[in-house]
Short mmCIF file of C-alpha atoms and ligand atoms in Angstrom, two decimals:
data_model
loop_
_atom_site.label_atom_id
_atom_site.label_comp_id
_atom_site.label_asym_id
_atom_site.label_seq_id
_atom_site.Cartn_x
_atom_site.Cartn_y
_atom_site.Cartn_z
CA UNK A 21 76.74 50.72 98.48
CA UNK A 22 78.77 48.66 95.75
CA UNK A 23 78.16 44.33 95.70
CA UNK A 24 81.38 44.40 97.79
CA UNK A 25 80.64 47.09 100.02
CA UNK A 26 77.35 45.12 101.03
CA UNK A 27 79.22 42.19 101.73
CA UNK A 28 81.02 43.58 104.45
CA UNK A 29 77.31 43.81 106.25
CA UNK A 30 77.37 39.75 106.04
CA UNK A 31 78.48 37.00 107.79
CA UNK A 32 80.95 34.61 105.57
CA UNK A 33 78.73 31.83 106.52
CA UNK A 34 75.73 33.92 104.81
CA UNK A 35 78.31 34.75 101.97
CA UNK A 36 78.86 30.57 101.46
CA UNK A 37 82.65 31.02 102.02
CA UNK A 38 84.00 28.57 103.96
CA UNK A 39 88.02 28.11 102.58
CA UNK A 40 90.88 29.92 102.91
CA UNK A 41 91.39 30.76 99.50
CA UNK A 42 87.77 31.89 99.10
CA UNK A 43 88.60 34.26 102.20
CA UNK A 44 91.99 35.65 100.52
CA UNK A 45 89.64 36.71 97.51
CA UNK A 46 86.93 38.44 99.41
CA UNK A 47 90.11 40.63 101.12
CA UNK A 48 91.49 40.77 97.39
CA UNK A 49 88.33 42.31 96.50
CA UNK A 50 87.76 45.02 99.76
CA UNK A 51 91.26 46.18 98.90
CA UNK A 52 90.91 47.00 95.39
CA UNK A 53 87.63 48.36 96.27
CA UNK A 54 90.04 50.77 98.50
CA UNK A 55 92.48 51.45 96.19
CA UNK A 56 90.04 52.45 94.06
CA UNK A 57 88.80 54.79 96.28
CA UNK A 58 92.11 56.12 96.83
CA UNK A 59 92.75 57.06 92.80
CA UNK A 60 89.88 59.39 93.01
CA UNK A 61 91.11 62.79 92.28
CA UNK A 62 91.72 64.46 96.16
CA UNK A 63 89.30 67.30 95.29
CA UNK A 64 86.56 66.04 93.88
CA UNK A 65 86.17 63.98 97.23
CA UNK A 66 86.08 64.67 100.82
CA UNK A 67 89.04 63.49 103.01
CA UNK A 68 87.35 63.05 106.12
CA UNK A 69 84.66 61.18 104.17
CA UNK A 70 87.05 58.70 102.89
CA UNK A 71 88.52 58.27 106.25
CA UNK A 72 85.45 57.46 107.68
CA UNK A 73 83.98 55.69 105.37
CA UNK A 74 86.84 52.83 105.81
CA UNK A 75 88.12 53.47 109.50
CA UNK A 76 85.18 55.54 111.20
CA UNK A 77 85.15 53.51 114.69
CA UNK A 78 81.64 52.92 114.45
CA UNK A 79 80.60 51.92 110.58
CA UNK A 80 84.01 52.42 108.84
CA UNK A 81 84.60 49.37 106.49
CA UNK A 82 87.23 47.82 108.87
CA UNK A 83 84.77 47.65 111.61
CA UNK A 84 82.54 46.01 110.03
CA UNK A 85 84.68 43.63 108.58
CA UNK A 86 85.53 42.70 112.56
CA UNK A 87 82.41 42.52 113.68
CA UNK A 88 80.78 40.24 110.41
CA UNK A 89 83.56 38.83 109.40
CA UNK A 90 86.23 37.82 111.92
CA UNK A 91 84.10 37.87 114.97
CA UNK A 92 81.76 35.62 113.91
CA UNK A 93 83.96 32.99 112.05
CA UNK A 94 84.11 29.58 112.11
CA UNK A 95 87.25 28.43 114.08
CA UNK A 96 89.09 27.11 110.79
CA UNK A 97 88.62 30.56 109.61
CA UNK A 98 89.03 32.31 112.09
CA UNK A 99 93.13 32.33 111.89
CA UNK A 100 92.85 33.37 107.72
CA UNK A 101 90.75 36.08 108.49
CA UNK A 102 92.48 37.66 111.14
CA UNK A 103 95.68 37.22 108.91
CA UNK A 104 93.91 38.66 105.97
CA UNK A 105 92.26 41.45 108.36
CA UNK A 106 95.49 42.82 109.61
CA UNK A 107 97.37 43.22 106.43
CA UNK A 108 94.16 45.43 104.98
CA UNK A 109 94.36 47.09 108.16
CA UNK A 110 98.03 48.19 107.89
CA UNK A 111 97.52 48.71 103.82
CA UNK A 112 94.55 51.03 104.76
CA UNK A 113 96.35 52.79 107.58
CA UNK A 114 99.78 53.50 105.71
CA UNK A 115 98.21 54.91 102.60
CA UNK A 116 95.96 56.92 104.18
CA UNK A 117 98.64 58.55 106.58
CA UNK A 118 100.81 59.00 103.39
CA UNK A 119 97.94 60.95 101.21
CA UNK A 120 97.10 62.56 104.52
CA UNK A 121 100.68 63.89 104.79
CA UNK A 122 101.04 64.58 100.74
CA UNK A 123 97.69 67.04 100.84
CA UNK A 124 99.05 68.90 104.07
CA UNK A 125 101.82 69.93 102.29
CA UNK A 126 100.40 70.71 99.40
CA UNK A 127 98.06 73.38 101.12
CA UNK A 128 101.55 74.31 102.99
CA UNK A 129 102.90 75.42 99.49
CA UNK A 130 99.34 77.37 98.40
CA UNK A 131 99.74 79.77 101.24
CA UNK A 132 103.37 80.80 101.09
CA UNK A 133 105.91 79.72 97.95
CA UNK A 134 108.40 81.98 99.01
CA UNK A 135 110.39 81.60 95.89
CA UNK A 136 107.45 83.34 93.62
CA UNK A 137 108.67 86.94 92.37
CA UNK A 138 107.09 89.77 93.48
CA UNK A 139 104.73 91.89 91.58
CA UNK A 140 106.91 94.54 90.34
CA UNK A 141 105.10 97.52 89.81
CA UNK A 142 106.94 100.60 87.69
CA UNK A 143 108.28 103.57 89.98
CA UNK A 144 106.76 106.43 88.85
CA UNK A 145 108.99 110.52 88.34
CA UNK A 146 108.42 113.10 89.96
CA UNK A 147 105.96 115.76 87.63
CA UNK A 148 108.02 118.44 85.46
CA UNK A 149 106.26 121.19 87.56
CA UNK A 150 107.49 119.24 90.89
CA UNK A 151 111.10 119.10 89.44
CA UNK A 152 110.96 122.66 88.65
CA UNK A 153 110.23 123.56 92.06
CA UNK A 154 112.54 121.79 93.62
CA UNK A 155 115.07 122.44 91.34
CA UNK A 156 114.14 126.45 92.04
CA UNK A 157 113.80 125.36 96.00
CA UNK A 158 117.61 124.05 96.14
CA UNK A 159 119.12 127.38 94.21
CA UNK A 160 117.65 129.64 96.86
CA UNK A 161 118.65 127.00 99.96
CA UNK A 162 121.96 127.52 99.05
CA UNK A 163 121.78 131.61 99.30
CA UNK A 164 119.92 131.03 103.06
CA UNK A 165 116.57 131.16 102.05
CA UNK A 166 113.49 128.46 103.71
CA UNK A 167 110.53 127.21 102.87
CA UNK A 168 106.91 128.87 103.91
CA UNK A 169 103.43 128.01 102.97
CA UNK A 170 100.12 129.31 103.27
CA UNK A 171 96.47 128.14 102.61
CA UNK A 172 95.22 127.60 99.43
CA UNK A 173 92.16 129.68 100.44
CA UNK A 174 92.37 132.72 101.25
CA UNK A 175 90.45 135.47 102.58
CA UNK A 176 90.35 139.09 101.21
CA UNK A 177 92.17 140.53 103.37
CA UNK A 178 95.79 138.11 103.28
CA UNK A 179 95.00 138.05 99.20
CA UNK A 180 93.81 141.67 98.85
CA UNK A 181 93.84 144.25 101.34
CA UNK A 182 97.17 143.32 103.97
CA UNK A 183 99.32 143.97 100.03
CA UNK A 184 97.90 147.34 100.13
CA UNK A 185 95.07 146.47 97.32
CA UNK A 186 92.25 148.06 98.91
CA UNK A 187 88.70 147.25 98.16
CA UNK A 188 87.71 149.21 94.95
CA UNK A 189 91.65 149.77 93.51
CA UNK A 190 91.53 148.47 89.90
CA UNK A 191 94.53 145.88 90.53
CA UNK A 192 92.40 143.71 91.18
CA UNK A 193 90.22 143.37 87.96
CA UNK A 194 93.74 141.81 86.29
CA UNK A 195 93.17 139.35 88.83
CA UNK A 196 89.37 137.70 87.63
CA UNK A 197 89.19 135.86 90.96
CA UNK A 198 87.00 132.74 92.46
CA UNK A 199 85.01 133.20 95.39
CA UNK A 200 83.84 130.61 97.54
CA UNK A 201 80.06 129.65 97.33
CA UNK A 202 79.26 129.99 101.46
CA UNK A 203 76.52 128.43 103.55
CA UNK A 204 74.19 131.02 104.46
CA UNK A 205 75.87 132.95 107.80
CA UNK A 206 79.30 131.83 107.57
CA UNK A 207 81.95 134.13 108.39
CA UNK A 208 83.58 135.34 104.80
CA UNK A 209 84.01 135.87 101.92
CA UNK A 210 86.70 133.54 101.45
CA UNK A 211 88.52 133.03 97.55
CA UNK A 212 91.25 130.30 95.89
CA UNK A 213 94.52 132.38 96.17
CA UNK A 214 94.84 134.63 93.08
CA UNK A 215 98.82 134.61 93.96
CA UNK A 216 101.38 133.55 96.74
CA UNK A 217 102.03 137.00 98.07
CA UNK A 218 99.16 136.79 100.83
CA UNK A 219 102.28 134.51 102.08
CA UNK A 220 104.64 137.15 102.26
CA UNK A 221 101.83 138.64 105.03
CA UNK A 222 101.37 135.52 107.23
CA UNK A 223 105.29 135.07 107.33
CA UNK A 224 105.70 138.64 108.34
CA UNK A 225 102.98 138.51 111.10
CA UNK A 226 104.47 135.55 112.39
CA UNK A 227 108.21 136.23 112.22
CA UNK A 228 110.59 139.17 113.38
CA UNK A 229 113.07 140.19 110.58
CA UNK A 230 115.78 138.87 108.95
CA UNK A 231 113.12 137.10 106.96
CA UNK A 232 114.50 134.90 103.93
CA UNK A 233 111.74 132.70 102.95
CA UNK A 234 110.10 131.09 99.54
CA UNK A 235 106.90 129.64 99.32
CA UNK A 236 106.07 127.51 96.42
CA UNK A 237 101.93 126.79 96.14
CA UNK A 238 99.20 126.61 93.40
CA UNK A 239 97.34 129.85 92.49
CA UNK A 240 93.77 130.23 90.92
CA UNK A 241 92.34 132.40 88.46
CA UNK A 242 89.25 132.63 86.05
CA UNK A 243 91.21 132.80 83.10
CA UNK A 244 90.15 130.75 80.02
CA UNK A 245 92.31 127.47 79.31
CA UNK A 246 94.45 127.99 76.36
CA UNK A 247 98.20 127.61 75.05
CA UNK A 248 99.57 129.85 77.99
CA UNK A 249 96.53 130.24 80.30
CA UNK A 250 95.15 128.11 82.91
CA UNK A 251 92.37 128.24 85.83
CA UNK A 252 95.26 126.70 87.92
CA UNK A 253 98.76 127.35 87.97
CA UNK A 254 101.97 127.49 90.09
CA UNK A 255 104.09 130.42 91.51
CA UNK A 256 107.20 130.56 93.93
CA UNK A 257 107.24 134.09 96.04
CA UNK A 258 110.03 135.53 97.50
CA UNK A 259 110.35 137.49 100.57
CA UNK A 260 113.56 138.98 102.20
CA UNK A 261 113.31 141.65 104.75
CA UNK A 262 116.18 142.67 107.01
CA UNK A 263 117.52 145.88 108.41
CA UNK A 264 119.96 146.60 105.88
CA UNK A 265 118.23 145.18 102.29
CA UNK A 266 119.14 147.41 99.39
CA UNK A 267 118.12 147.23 95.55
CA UNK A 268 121.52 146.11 94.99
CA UNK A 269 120.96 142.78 96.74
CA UNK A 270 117.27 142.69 95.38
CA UNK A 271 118.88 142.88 92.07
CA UNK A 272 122.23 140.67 92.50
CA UNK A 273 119.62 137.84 94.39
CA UNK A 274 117.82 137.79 91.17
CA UNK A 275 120.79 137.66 88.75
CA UNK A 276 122.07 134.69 90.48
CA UNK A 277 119.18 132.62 90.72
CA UNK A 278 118.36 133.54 86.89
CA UNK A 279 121.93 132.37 85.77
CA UNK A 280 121.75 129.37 88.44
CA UNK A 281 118.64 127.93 86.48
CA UNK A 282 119.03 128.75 82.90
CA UNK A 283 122.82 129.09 82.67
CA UNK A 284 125.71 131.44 83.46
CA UNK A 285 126.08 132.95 79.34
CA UNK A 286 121.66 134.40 80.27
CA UNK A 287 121.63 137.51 80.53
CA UNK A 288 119.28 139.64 82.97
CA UNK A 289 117.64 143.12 83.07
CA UNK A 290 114.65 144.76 84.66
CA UNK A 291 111.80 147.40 83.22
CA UNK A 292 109.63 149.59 85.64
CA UNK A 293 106.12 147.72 86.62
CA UNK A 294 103.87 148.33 88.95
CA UNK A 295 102.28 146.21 92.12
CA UNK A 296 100.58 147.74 94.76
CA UNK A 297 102.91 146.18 97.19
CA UNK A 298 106.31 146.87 95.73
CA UNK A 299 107.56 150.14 94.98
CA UNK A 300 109.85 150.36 92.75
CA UNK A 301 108.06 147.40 91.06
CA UNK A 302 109.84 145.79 88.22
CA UNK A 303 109.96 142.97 85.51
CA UNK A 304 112.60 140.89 85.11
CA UNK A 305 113.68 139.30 81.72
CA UNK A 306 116.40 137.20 80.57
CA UNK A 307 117.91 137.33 76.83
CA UNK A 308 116.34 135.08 74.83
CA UNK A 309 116.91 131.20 75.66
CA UNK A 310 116.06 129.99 72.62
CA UNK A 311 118.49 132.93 70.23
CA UNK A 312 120.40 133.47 72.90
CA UNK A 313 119.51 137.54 72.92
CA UNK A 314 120.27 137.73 69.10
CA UNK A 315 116.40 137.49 68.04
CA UNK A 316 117.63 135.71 65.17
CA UNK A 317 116.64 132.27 65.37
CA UNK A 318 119.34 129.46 63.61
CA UNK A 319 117.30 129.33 60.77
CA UNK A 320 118.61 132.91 59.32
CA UNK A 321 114.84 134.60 60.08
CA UNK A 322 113.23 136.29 63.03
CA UNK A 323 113.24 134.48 66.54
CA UNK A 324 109.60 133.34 67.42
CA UNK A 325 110.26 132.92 70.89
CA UNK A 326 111.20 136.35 71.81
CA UNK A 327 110.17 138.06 68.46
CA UNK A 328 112.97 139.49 67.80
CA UNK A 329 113.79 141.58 70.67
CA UNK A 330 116.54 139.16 72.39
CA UNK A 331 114.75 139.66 75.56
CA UNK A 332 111.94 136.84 77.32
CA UNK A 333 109.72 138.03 80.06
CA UNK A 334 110.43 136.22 83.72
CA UNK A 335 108.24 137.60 86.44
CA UNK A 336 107.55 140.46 88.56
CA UNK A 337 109.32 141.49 91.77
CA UNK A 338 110.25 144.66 93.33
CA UNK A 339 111.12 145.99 96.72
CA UNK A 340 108.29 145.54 99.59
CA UNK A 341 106.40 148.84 99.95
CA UNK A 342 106.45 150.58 102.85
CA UNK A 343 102.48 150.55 103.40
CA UNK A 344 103.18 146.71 103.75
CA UNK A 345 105.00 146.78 107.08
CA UNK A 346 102.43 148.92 108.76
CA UNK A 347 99.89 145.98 107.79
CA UNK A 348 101.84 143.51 109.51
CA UNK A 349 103.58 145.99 112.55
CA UNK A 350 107.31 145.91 111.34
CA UNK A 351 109.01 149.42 111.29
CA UNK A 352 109.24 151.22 107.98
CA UNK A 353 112.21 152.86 109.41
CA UNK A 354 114.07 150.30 110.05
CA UNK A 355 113.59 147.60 107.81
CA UNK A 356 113.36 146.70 104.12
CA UNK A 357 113.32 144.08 101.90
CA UNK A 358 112.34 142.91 98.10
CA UNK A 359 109.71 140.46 96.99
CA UNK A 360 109.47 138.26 94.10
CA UNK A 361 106.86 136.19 92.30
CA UNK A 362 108.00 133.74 89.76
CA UNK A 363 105.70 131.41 87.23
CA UNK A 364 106.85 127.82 87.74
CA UNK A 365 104.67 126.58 84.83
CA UNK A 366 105.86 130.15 82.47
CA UNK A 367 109.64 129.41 83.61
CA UNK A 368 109.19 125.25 82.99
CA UNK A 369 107.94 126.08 79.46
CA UNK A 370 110.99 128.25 79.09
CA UNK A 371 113.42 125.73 79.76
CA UNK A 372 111.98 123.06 78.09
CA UNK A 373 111.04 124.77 75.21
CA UNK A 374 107.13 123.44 75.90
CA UNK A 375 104.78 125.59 73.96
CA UNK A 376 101.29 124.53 75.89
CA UNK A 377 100.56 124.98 79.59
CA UNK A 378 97.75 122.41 78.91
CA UNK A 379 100.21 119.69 78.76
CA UNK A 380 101.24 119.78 82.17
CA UNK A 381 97.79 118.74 83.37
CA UNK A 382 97.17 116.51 81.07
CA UNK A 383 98.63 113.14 82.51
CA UNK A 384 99.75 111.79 79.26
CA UNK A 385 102.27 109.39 80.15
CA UNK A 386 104.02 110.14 76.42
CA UNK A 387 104.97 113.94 77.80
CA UNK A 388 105.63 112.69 81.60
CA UNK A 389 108.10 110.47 80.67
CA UNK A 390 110.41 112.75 78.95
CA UNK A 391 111.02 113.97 82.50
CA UNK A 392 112.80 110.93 83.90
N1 LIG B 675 101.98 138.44 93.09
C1 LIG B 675 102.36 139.01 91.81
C2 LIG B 675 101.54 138.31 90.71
O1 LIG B 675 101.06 137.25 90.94
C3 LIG B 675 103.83 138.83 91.54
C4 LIG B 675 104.70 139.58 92.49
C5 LIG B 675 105.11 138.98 93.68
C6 LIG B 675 105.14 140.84 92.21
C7 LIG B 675 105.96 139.67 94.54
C8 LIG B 675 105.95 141.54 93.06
C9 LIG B 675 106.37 140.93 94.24
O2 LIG B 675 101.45 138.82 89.63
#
C-alpha cells in the first residue's frame, strides 16, 4: 500500500484535516492515485484486480473511503466529503465501464476479423501419368468402352494360370515377379500384379458378353530402375468380347485410338508376337513421332528415336484365345473378342518426348509443372 492508499484506512480527524480545502486535496490525491492505476498497460495487470481493488464491496478503495472518511466526519465536513465522495465515485465508475467496454471489444476482434484474407494455398495439376490416362480413358468412352479395375495383388491364378500361362511355361520368366512374404499358414501365394490382364479374367467371370471395358492400374515387376525401366509402372488393358468381334474391328479399334492420341498424319501397323492369351498376338507400332516415319531426324542424320526405321514400338494386343473363355465359362463358339495392353508411362514418354521413366516418380516440382 502507497502513503495515499494507507490513508484511506484513517479517519480525517487522525489525518489532522479539518477544512474543506484540505478535504478537496486528499480526493485530488485518491483520484490521481486512480488514474494512475488506470494508465497501466491492460495486460500487464489484472482487470478484475483493479476493479476490486477500488470498488470490491467489502475493501475496495471507495468503501473504505465511506466507512473512514465520510461516515465518521465531523458535521462541517461531512457535506464536502460526501460532495467530494460522489464525484470520485462517478469518475471511478464511468472510466472503468468505458475500459471495461474498450477490452471486450478488443478480444471481439482477436477471435474473428472477418476482413483478414485467407491463406491461399497453390492448387496443385493433376500428374503427367494421371493426364495420360485420362486423356486415353476419354478416347475409348467415346467408342463405348467403361472403366474396370482389379486388385493390385493378385494371386497366381487371375495373374498366371486363368491367361492360359500354366505353372512351368517359360512366359513367365519375362515377367521377374514379386511375391508376397506370408505369415506362416495363410492361404497363398499371393504377388503385385505383373500386368492388368488378370482384369480381363475378373470382368469376364463377372459379366455376360458384349464386354467393352478398360482398366487402367499400376503393375509391378523386379526389373532394375533405369532410363526406361521401373519396379512400378502403369498399363491400360483392353477387353472387347461380343458375338460377332472380328480382326477387322480389333485392328480399326486400334487405328483410331492411335491417331486419336498422337494425331491423324501417325501412321499404324502390326508384326506377329506372341502371348499366351492372344492368338494371333501382335505388336502395334506407329511411324515415328519424332521423324514422322522418315528416320531422318531434321538435323540431315539418322533419327535416334526410332533409329532409322520410321517405325516406334506401342504395345502388345491380339485377339483373346480361345483357351481363355473356357477359364472363365463363355462359349468359344460363340464369342470372340481382342485384348490390348498399352504402357501409359512408354506412350507418355512418346508424346512428350521424355527420355527417363525415372522422372515421373521423382516429384520434382521443375518437371511437374510443365504439365499444367
Ligand atoms: N499383358 C501384356 C503385357 O503386360 C500385354 C497384353 C495385354 C498383350 C493384352 C496382349 C493382350 O505385356
Amino acid at each position: 500500500m502507497t502513503t495515499s492508499e494507507s490513508k484511506v484506512s484513517q479517519t480525517l480527524a487522525a489525518l489532522g484535516v479539518t477544512t474543506a480545502e484540505q478535504v478537496q486535496s486528499l480526493f485530488a490525491e485518491v483520484r490521481q492515485l486512480f488514474d494512475e492505476d488506470m494508465s497501466k498497460d491492460a495486460v500487464q495487470i489484472l482487470w478484475k484486480e483493479l476493479r476490486d481493488k477500488w470498488i470490491g464491496r467489502k475493501s475496495g478503495l471507495l468503501t473504505l473511503i465511506g466507512d473512514n472518511w465520510l461516515k465518521v466526519a465531523s458535521p462541517d465536513l461531512k457535506r464536502t466529503v460526501g460532495q467530494e465522495l460522489n464525484k470520485l465515485k462517478s469518475h471511478v465508475q464511468e472510466v472503468l465501464s468505458r475500459r471495461e467496454a474498450a477490452s471486450d471489444s478488443s478480444e471481439a476482434g482477436q477471435s474473428i476479423d472477418l476482413s483478414l484474407p485467407g491463406v491461399l494455398r497453390p492448387i496443385g495439376t493433376h500428374h503427367p501419368i494421371r493426364q495420360v490416362f485420362q486423356e486415353i480413358e476419354d478416347i475409348f468412352f467415346s467408342i463405348g468402352f467403361s472403366v474396370g479395375e482389379g486388385p493390385e495383388i493378385e494371386t497366381p491364378y487371375y495373374n498366371f494360370e486363368a491367361l492360359n500361362i500354366p505353372e512351368h511355361h517359360p512366359v513367365r520368366d519375362d515377367m521377374d515377379t514379386f511375391y508376397l512374404d506370408l505369415p506362416k499358414g495363410a492361404p497363398g501365394p499371393l504377388l503385385l500384379r505383373t500386368h492388368t490382364s488378370p482384369v480381363q479374367i475378373r470382368t469376364m467371370e463377372k459379366r455376360q458378353p458384349p464386354v467393352r471395358v478398360i482398366v487402367p492400374g499400376k503393375v509391378y515387376r523386379r526389373d532394375n530402375p533405369d532410363a526406361t525401366h521401373s519396379f512400378m509402372f502403369h498399363q491400360i488393358e483392353g477387353l472387347a468380347v461380343d458375338t460377332d468381334i472380328t480382326f477387322c474391328d480389333f485392328t480399326g479399334t486400334i487405328d483410331y485410338f492411335v491417331k486419336q492420341f498422337f494425331g491423324e498424319s501417325v501412321k499404324t501397323r502390326f508384326r506377329p508376337s506372341y502371348f499366351p492369351f492372344t492368338e494371333p498376338s501382335v505388336e502395334f507400332d506407329a511411324s515415328c513421332v519424332f521423324c514422322g516415319g522418315t528416320g531422318t531426324a531434321k538435323s540431315g542424320g539418322t533419327c535416334g528415336k526410332c533409329k532409322g526405321s520410321g517405325w516406334i514400338e506401342l504395345f502388345g494386343a491380339g485377339m483373346v484365345d480361345p483357351a481363355v473363355y473356357g477359364f472363365v465359362n463363355y462359349d468359344p463358339k460363340k464369342v470372340s473378342g481382342f485384348a490390348f495392353g498399352i504402357g501409359i508411362d512408354r506412350l507418355a514418354m512418346l508424346k512428350y518426348g521424355i527420355d527417363d521413366i525415372q522422372v515421373f516418380f521423382q516429384n520434382d516440382v521443375r518437371f511437374l509443372r510443365q504439365f499444367p
